[in-house]
Short mmCIF file of C-alpha atoms in Angstrom, two decimals:
data_model
loop_
_atom_site.label_atom_id
_atom_site.label_comp_id
_atom_site.label_asym_id
_atom_site.label_seq_id
_atom_site.Cartn_x
_atom_site.Cartn_y
_atom_site.Cartn_z
CA MET A 1 74.83 67.69 118.06
CA ALA A 2 77.21 69.58 115.75
CA LEU A 3 75.73 71.86 113.12
CA HIS A 4 77.25 69.81 110.29
CA GLY A 5 75.64 66.63 111.60
CA PHE A 6 72.24 68.29 111.92
CA LEU A 7 72.37 69.63 108.38
CA GLN A 8 73.49 66.31 106.94
CA GLY A 9 70.55 64.59 108.63
CA ASN A 10 67.92 67.05 107.40
CA ARG A 11 67.23 67.45 103.69
CA GLY A 12 64.40 68.99 101.74
CA TYR A 13 61.98 71.68 102.91
CA ALA A 14 58.78 71.74 100.91
CA ASN A 15 57.19 74.85 102.38
CA THR A 16 57.26 77.49 105.10
CA GLN A 17 55.98 75.08 107.73
CA ALA A 18 58.85 72.69 107.04
CA LEU A 19 61.36 75.53 107.28
CA GLY A 20 59.79 76.62 110.58
CA ALA A 21 60.10 73.08 111.94
CA ALA A 22 63.76 72.96 110.92
CA LEU A 23 64.45 76.33 112.58
CA LYS A 24 62.75 75.10 115.74
CA ALA A 25 64.84 71.93 115.67
CA LEU A 26 68.04 73.97 115.34
CA GLN A 27 66.93 76.06 118.32
CA GLU A 28 66.11 72.99 120.42
CA GLU A 29 69.56 71.55 119.73
CA GLY A 30 71.16 74.83 120.83
CA LEU A 31 72.65 75.31 117.37
CA ASP A 32 71.27 78.86 117.21
CA GLN A 33 73.67 79.98 119.94
CA LEU A 34 76.27 81.56 117.68
CA PRO A 35 79.17 83.63 118.98
CA LEU A 36 78.13 87.28 119.10
CA PRO A 37 79.70 89.73 116.63
CA GLY A 38 82.83 91.26 118.11
CA SER A 39 83.14 88.53 120.72
CA GLY A 40 86.49 87.28 119.48
CA GLN A 41 84.83 84.49 117.52
CA THR A 42 83.17 86.43 114.72
CA LEU A 43 84.66 84.19 112.04
CA GLU A 44 83.01 81.20 113.72
CA ARG A 45 79.68 83.05 113.52
CA PHE A 46 80.19 83.75 109.82
CA SER A 47 81.25 80.16 109.18
CA ARG A 48 78.10 78.72 110.75
CA LEU A 49 75.87 81.07 108.77
CA ALA A 50 77.70 80.01 105.61
CA GLN A 51 77.21 76.32 106.48
CA VAL A 52 73.44 76.74 106.78
CA ALA A 53 73.34 78.76 103.55
CA GLY A 54 75.17 76.04 101.63
CA HIS A 55 72.70 73.49 102.98
CA ASP A 56 69.54 75.47 102.16
CA LEU A 57 69.40 79.19 101.52
CA ARG A 58 65.72 79.40 102.48
CA LEU A 59 66.43 77.91 105.89
CA CYS A 60 69.40 80.25 106.21
CA LYS A 61 67.13 83.24 105.67
CA LEU A 62 65.09 82.27 108.73
CA PHE A 63 68.16 81.14 110.70
CA GLU A 64 70.06 84.37 110.01
CA GLY A 65 67.05 86.49 111.03
CA HIS A 66 66.59 84.48 114.24
CA THR A 67 70.26 84.65 115.22
CA ASP A 68 70.45 88.34 114.29
CA ALA A 69 67.49 89.07 116.57
CA LEU A 70 69.19 87.22 119.43
CA ALA A 71 72.39 89.22 118.86
CA ILE A 72 70.50 92.53 118.81
CA ILE A 73 68.65 91.70 122.03
CA ALA A 74 71.96 90.85 123.70
CA GLU A 75 73.70 93.96 122.36
CA LEU A 76 70.97 96.28 123.61
CA ASP A 77 70.90 94.63 127.07
CA SER A 78 67.24 93.71 126.75
CA PRO A 79 65.60 90.93 128.79
CA LEU A 80 66.53 87.43 127.64
CA PRO A 81 64.22 85.96 124.98
CA PRO A 82 61.64 83.45 126.27
CA LEU A 83 62.94 79.90 126.50
CA GLY A 84 62.30 78.00 123.28
CA SER A 85 61.36 81.06 121.24
CA THR A 86 62.15 81.52 117.55
CA TRP A 87 62.46 85.00 116.06
CA GLY A 88 61.98 86.92 112.87
CA MET A 89 63.95 90.13 112.34
CA TRP A 90 61.97 92.56 110.19
CA ALA A 91 63.49 95.94 109.42
CA ALA A 92 62.36 96.73 105.85
CA GLU A 93 60.91 100.23 105.59
CA PRO A 94 59.20 100.66 102.21
CA PRO A 95 57.08 103.82 101.98
CA THR A 96 53.87 101.81 101.55
CA ALA A 97 54.26 99.83 104.79
CA LYS A 98 55.01 101.60 108.06
CA VAL A 99 54.38 100.48 111.63
CA HIS A 100 53.73 102.91 114.47
CA VAL A 101 53.86 102.41 118.22
CA ARG A 102 52.47 104.33 121.17
CA LYS A 103 53.20 103.87 124.83
CA GLU A 104 50.62 102.41 127.17
CA ASP A 105 51.98 101.74 130.67
CA HIS A 106 55.11 99.58 130.24
CA ARG A 107 54.01 98.23 126.87
CA LEU A 108 53.84 99.51 123.31
CA ILE A 109 50.70 99.33 121.21
CA VAL A 110 51.62 98.36 117.67
CA GLN A 111 49.69 99.54 114.63
CA GLY A 112 50.38 99.28 110.90
CA ARG A 113 51.62 97.03 108.12
CA LYS A 114 55.10 95.51 107.93
CA ALA A 115 56.49 94.24 104.62
CA TRP A 116 58.82 91.32 103.86
CA CYS A 117 58.42 89.51 107.17
CA SER A 118 60.30 86.26 106.51
CA GLY A 119 58.92 83.30 108.42
CA ALA A 120 56.12 85.33 110.01
CA ALA A 121 53.71 82.39 109.90
CA VAL A 122 56.08 80.03 111.75
CA VAL A 123 58.18 82.00 114.27
CA SER A 124 56.99 82.59 117.83
CA HIS A 125 58.23 86.20 118.06
CA GLY A 126 59.09 89.10 115.81
CA LEU A 127 61.61 91.90 116.31
CA LEU A 128 60.69 94.80 114.07
CA THR A 129 61.38 98.44 113.42
CA ALA A 130 58.54 100.84 114.10
CA TRP A 131 58.07 104.57 114.62
CA ASP A 132 57.11 106.17 117.93
CA GLU A 133 54.92 109.17 118.65
CA GLU A 134 57.83 111.53 117.99
CA ASP A 135 58.56 109.79 114.65
CA ARG A 136 61.72 108.12 115.94
CA GLN A 137 62.63 104.60 114.91
CA GLN A 138 62.12 102.11 117.72
CA LEU A 139 62.73 98.36 117.87
CA VAL A 140 59.80 96.43 119.28
CA ALA A 141 59.48 92.75 120.18
CA VAL A 142 56.09 91.11 119.66
CA HIS A 143 54.67 87.71 120.50
CA MET A 144 53.09 86.51 117.28
CA ASP A 145 50.36 84.43 118.94
CA GLN A 146 48.06 87.24 120.09
CA PRO A 147 45.00 89.13 118.88
CA GLY A 148 45.72 92.09 116.67
CA ILE A 149 48.29 90.35 114.44
CA THR A 150 47.35 89.09 110.98
CA VAL A 151 49.92 87.26 108.89
CA THR A 152 48.66 87.88 105.36
CA ASP A 153 49.46 86.02 102.14
CA GLU A 154 50.24 89.33 100.43
CA GLY A 155 53.42 90.95 99.17
CA TRP A 156 55.39 87.80 98.32
CA ASN A 157 55.17 86.30 94.84
CA ALA A 158 58.75 85.12 94.54
CA VAL A 159 59.76 81.86 92.88
CA GLY A 160 63.26 81.85 94.37
CA MET A 161 63.10 81.87 98.21
CA ALA A 162 59.34 81.26 97.95
CA ALA A 163 59.17 79.02 101.01
CA THR A 164 60.51 81.73 103.33
CA GLY A 165 57.01 83.19 103.36
CA SER A 166 58.27 86.78 103.44
CA VAL A 167 54.76 88.18 103.52
CA GLU A 168 53.19 91.34 104.90
CA VAL A 169 51.97 91.38 108.50
CA VAL A 170 49.22 93.69 109.76
CA PHE A 171 49.32 94.90 113.36
CA ASP A 172 46.08 96.28 114.76
CA GLY A 173 46.39 97.11 118.43
CA ALA A 174 48.85 94.30 119.20
CA TRP A 175 51.17 94.80 122.14
CA GLY A 176 54.94 94.70 122.21
CA LEU A 177 57.95 95.60 124.30
CA ALA A 178 60.61 98.16 123.42
CA VAL A 179 64.07 96.76 122.72
CA GLY A 180 66.62 99.49 123.32
CA GLY A 181 65.75 103.13 122.87
CA PRO A 182 64.79 105.27 119.88
CA GLY A 183 67.46 105.17 117.19
CA ASP A 184 69.42 102.33 118.80
CA TYR A 185 68.82 99.86 115.96
CA LEU A 186 70.92 101.81 113.45
CA ALA A 187 73.29 103.46 115.92
CA ARG A 188 74.69 100.27 117.51
CA PRO A 189 77.96 98.77 116.17
CA GLY A 190 76.21 95.46 115.50
CA PHE A 191 74.09 96.93 112.69
CA TRP A 192 76.93 96.94 110.17
CA GLN A 193 78.56 93.87 111.71
CA GLY A 194 75.31 92.01 111.03
CA GLY A 195 75.42 93.25 107.46
CA ILE A 196 78.70 91.37 106.99
CA GLY A 197 76.94 88.26 108.30
CA ILE A 198 74.52 88.51 105.38
CA ALA A 199 77.50 88.46 103.01
CA ALA A 200 78.71 85.28 104.75
CA CYS A 201 75.36 83.71 103.85
CA TRP A 202 75.82 84.67 100.20
CA TYR A 203 79.30 83.18 100.31
CA GLY A 204 78.10 79.89 101.77
CA ALA A 205 75.54 79.45 99.03
CA VAL A 206 77.87 80.23 96.16
CA GLN A 207 80.58 78.02 97.66
CA ARG A 208 78.15 75.10 97.43
CA LEU A 209 77.44 75.91 93.78
CA ALA A 210 81.18 75.86 93.12
CA GLU A 211 81.39 72.39 94.66
CA VAL A 212 79.10 71.06 91.93
CA LEU A 213 81.57 72.30 89.31
CA ARG A 214 84.57 70.97 91.25
CA GLU A 215 82.99 67.52 91.53
CA GLN A 216 82.23 67.50 87.80
CA CYS A 217 85.79 68.50 86.91
CA ASN A 218 87.14 65.82 89.23
CA LYS A 219 85.21 63.18 87.31
CA ARG A 220 85.56 64.68 83.81
CA PRO A 221 88.47 67.16 83.55
CA GLU A 222 87.33 68.92 80.37
CA PRO A 223 89.60 71.94 79.55
CA HIS A 224 86.90 74.61 79.32
CA ALA A 225 85.25 73.49 82.56
CA LEU A 226 88.67 73.50 84.25
CA ALA A 227 89.19 77.10 83.11
CA HIS A 228 85.85 78.04 84.63
CA LEU A 229 86.82 76.21 87.83
CA GLY A 230 90.10 78.13 87.96
CA ALA A 231 88.22 81.43 87.74
CA VAL A 232 85.79 80.27 90.43
CA ASP A 233 88.63 79.14 92.71
CA SER A 234 90.33 82.52 92.40
CA ALA A 235 87.13 84.44 93.12
CA LEU A 236 86.19 82.32 96.13
CA ASN A 237 89.70 82.52 97.58
CA SER A 238 89.59 86.32 97.40
CA ALA A 239 86.13 86.42 98.95
CA ALA A 240 87.14 84.09 101.78
CA CYS A 241 90.16 86.28 102.54
CA VAL A 242 87.92 89.33 102.72
CA LEU A 243 85.48 87.63 105.09
CA ARG A 244 88.30 86.41 107.34
CA ALA A 245 89.86 89.88 107.43
CA SER A 246 86.47 91.46 108.16
CA ALA A 247 85.86 89.10 111.07
CA GLU A 248 89.31 89.85 112.46
CA HIS A 249 88.69 93.59 112.13
CA VAL A 250 85.34 93.35 113.94
CA ASP A 251 86.93 91.37 116.78
CA ARG A 252 89.83 93.81 117.02
CA GLU A 253 87.57 96.89 117.15
CA PRO A 254 84.11 95.68 118.23
CA GLN A 255 82.82 99.17 119.05
CA ALA A 256 84.07 100.84 115.87
CA ASP A 257 81.81 102.06 113.07
CA ALA A 258 81.92 99.17 110.61
CA ARG A 259 79.95 100.81 107.81
CA ALA A 260 82.82 101.08 105.31
CA LEU A 261 84.04 97.59 106.19
CA ALA A 262 80.56 96.12 105.74
CA GLN A 263 79.92 97.85 102.44
CA GLN A 264 83.33 96.84 101.07
CA THR A 265 82.80 93.24 102.12
CA ARG A 266 79.26 93.03 100.77
CA ALA A 267 80.33 94.54 97.43
CA CYS A 268 83.16 92.02 97.16
CA ILE A 269 80.98 89.01 97.99
CA GLU A 270 78.19 90.18 95.69
CA ASP A 271 80.68 90.45 92.84
CA THR A 272 81.93 86.95 93.67
CA VAL A 273 78.37 85.61 93.61
CA GLU A 274 77.80 87.05 90.14
CA GLN A 275 81.10 85.63 88.84
CA VAL A 276 80.55 82.16 90.26
CA ILE A 277 76.95 81.89 89.05
CA ARG A 278 78.11 82.82 85.55
CA HIS A 279 81.12 80.48 85.45
CA VAL A 280 79.36 77.52 87.04
CA GLY A 281 76.30 77.87 84.83
CA ARG A 282 78.36 77.99 81.64
CA ALA A 283 80.55 75.08 82.73
CA VAL A 284 78.00 72.54 83.97
CA GLY A 285 75.37 73.00 81.27
CA ALA A 286 71.68 72.23 81.61
CA GLY A 287 72.03 68.94 83.51
CA PRO A 288 72.26 70.18 87.13
CA TYR A 289 69.61 72.86 86.49
CA CYS A 290 67.19 70.12 85.47
CA LYS A 291 68.29 67.03 87.43
CA ASP A 292 69.94 68.22 90.68
CA PRO A 293 67.23 69.56 93.05
CA HIS A 294 69.69 71.18 95.46
CA PHE A 295 71.63 72.93 92.70
CA ALA A 296 68.46 74.09 90.98
CA GLN A 297 67.02 75.42 94.26
CA LEU A 298 70.19 77.36 95.08
CA MET A 299 70.34 78.82 91.58
CA ALA A 300 66.75 80.03 91.98
CA ASP A 301 67.18 81.28 95.54
CA LEU A 302 70.53 83.04 95.46
CA PRO A 303 69.69 85.87 93.01
CA VAL A 304 66.71 86.74 95.22
CA TYR A 305 68.67 86.61 98.48
CA VAL A 306 71.57 88.67 97.16
CA ARG A 307 69.17 91.49 96.38
CA GLN A 308 69.35 92.40 100.04
CA SER A 309 72.20 94.39 98.54
CA HIS A 310 71.03 97.68 97.09
CA ALA A 311 73.49 97.39 94.20
CA GLU A 312 74.62 100.76 92.81
CA ARG A 313 73.00 102.63 95.68
CA ASP A 314 75.27 100.80 98.12
CA LEU A 315 78.27 101.33 95.85
CA ALA A 316 77.51 105.06 95.71
CA GLY A 317 77.47 105.16 99.51
CA LEU A 318 80.80 103.37 99.61
CA GLY A 319 82.14 105.80 97.02
CA GLU A 320 81.20 108.74 99.23
CA LEU A 321 83.15 107.21 102.10
CA ALA A 322 86.13 106.56 99.85
CA ALA A 323 86.06 110.10 98.42
CA GLY A 324 86.30 111.60 101.89
CA ALA A 325 88.98 109.21 103.14
CA THR A 326 92.58 110.18 103.75
CA THR A 327 95.26 109.36 101.17
CA GLY A 328 96.62 105.86 101.54
CA ARG A 329 93.29 104.13 101.96
CA TRP A 330 94.38 101.30 99.62
CA GLN A 331 98.04 100.96 100.53
CA LEU A 332 99.38 97.56 101.61
#
């Protein structure tokens, strides 16, 4: 089954369990087997993420985490994931929630609290960042169905993206397996390449919002709405060009440090999201907010999802890279 056909045949996810069932169905159909970043088909990977985002951003959150975990496991030459498994990818490191691991034979013993674990109640496995006995960051894979793991109902009071169930998970003597070595999570080329994939999700969602305005203008070509649509068309065209160029760059230099590329792309797509939300909202009025469930859900979800960007902190990091760059950085 093609991804488009699957998405067209599945509508409406009332809660985390429904999202988990949809993720499992995608996995069973083999639709989670995206081209790996840098494989020569990175744009295809971005396109599929965008398709899921336009269908349902909450499902995309789980789908992106699952497919990112699969890509990381492949990149770090770890053993293949168990057949039929679904994965969460949890790398948030707030100061109030830190997980530690210690070695015991060939396994790791996992201890601590992990925040913002999307889909923790419905995935079979988690891939998470933890800290070893020498205080080095280490990726660890855990089977969620074991003693010593408690999926809480804490730490997630969102209205937008509520159904992702991005709660806190407590590990108390659970066991896991190391994926890669200490420091590999951030050091690998795929870290920043995956960050561009997040921007593709933002793009897919905002593209779907723009379709609502386009359909309205097609039926009722009111001048002010057409002006808003023109602004939206320009912004989306620019964003699409940036994503295509980013994918091409990743495929051309798959082992290169993609930090600047990722931060430029994410800043561009975030700016596009803000522009499109503003223009679409002003053009369509209250009707879709109140009467179109898909539109209303996306409008609630997208501002939450886009906050995976760190806003001015990310822009400051990009500014540091630009300040130290050679002259001619912006030449055509």
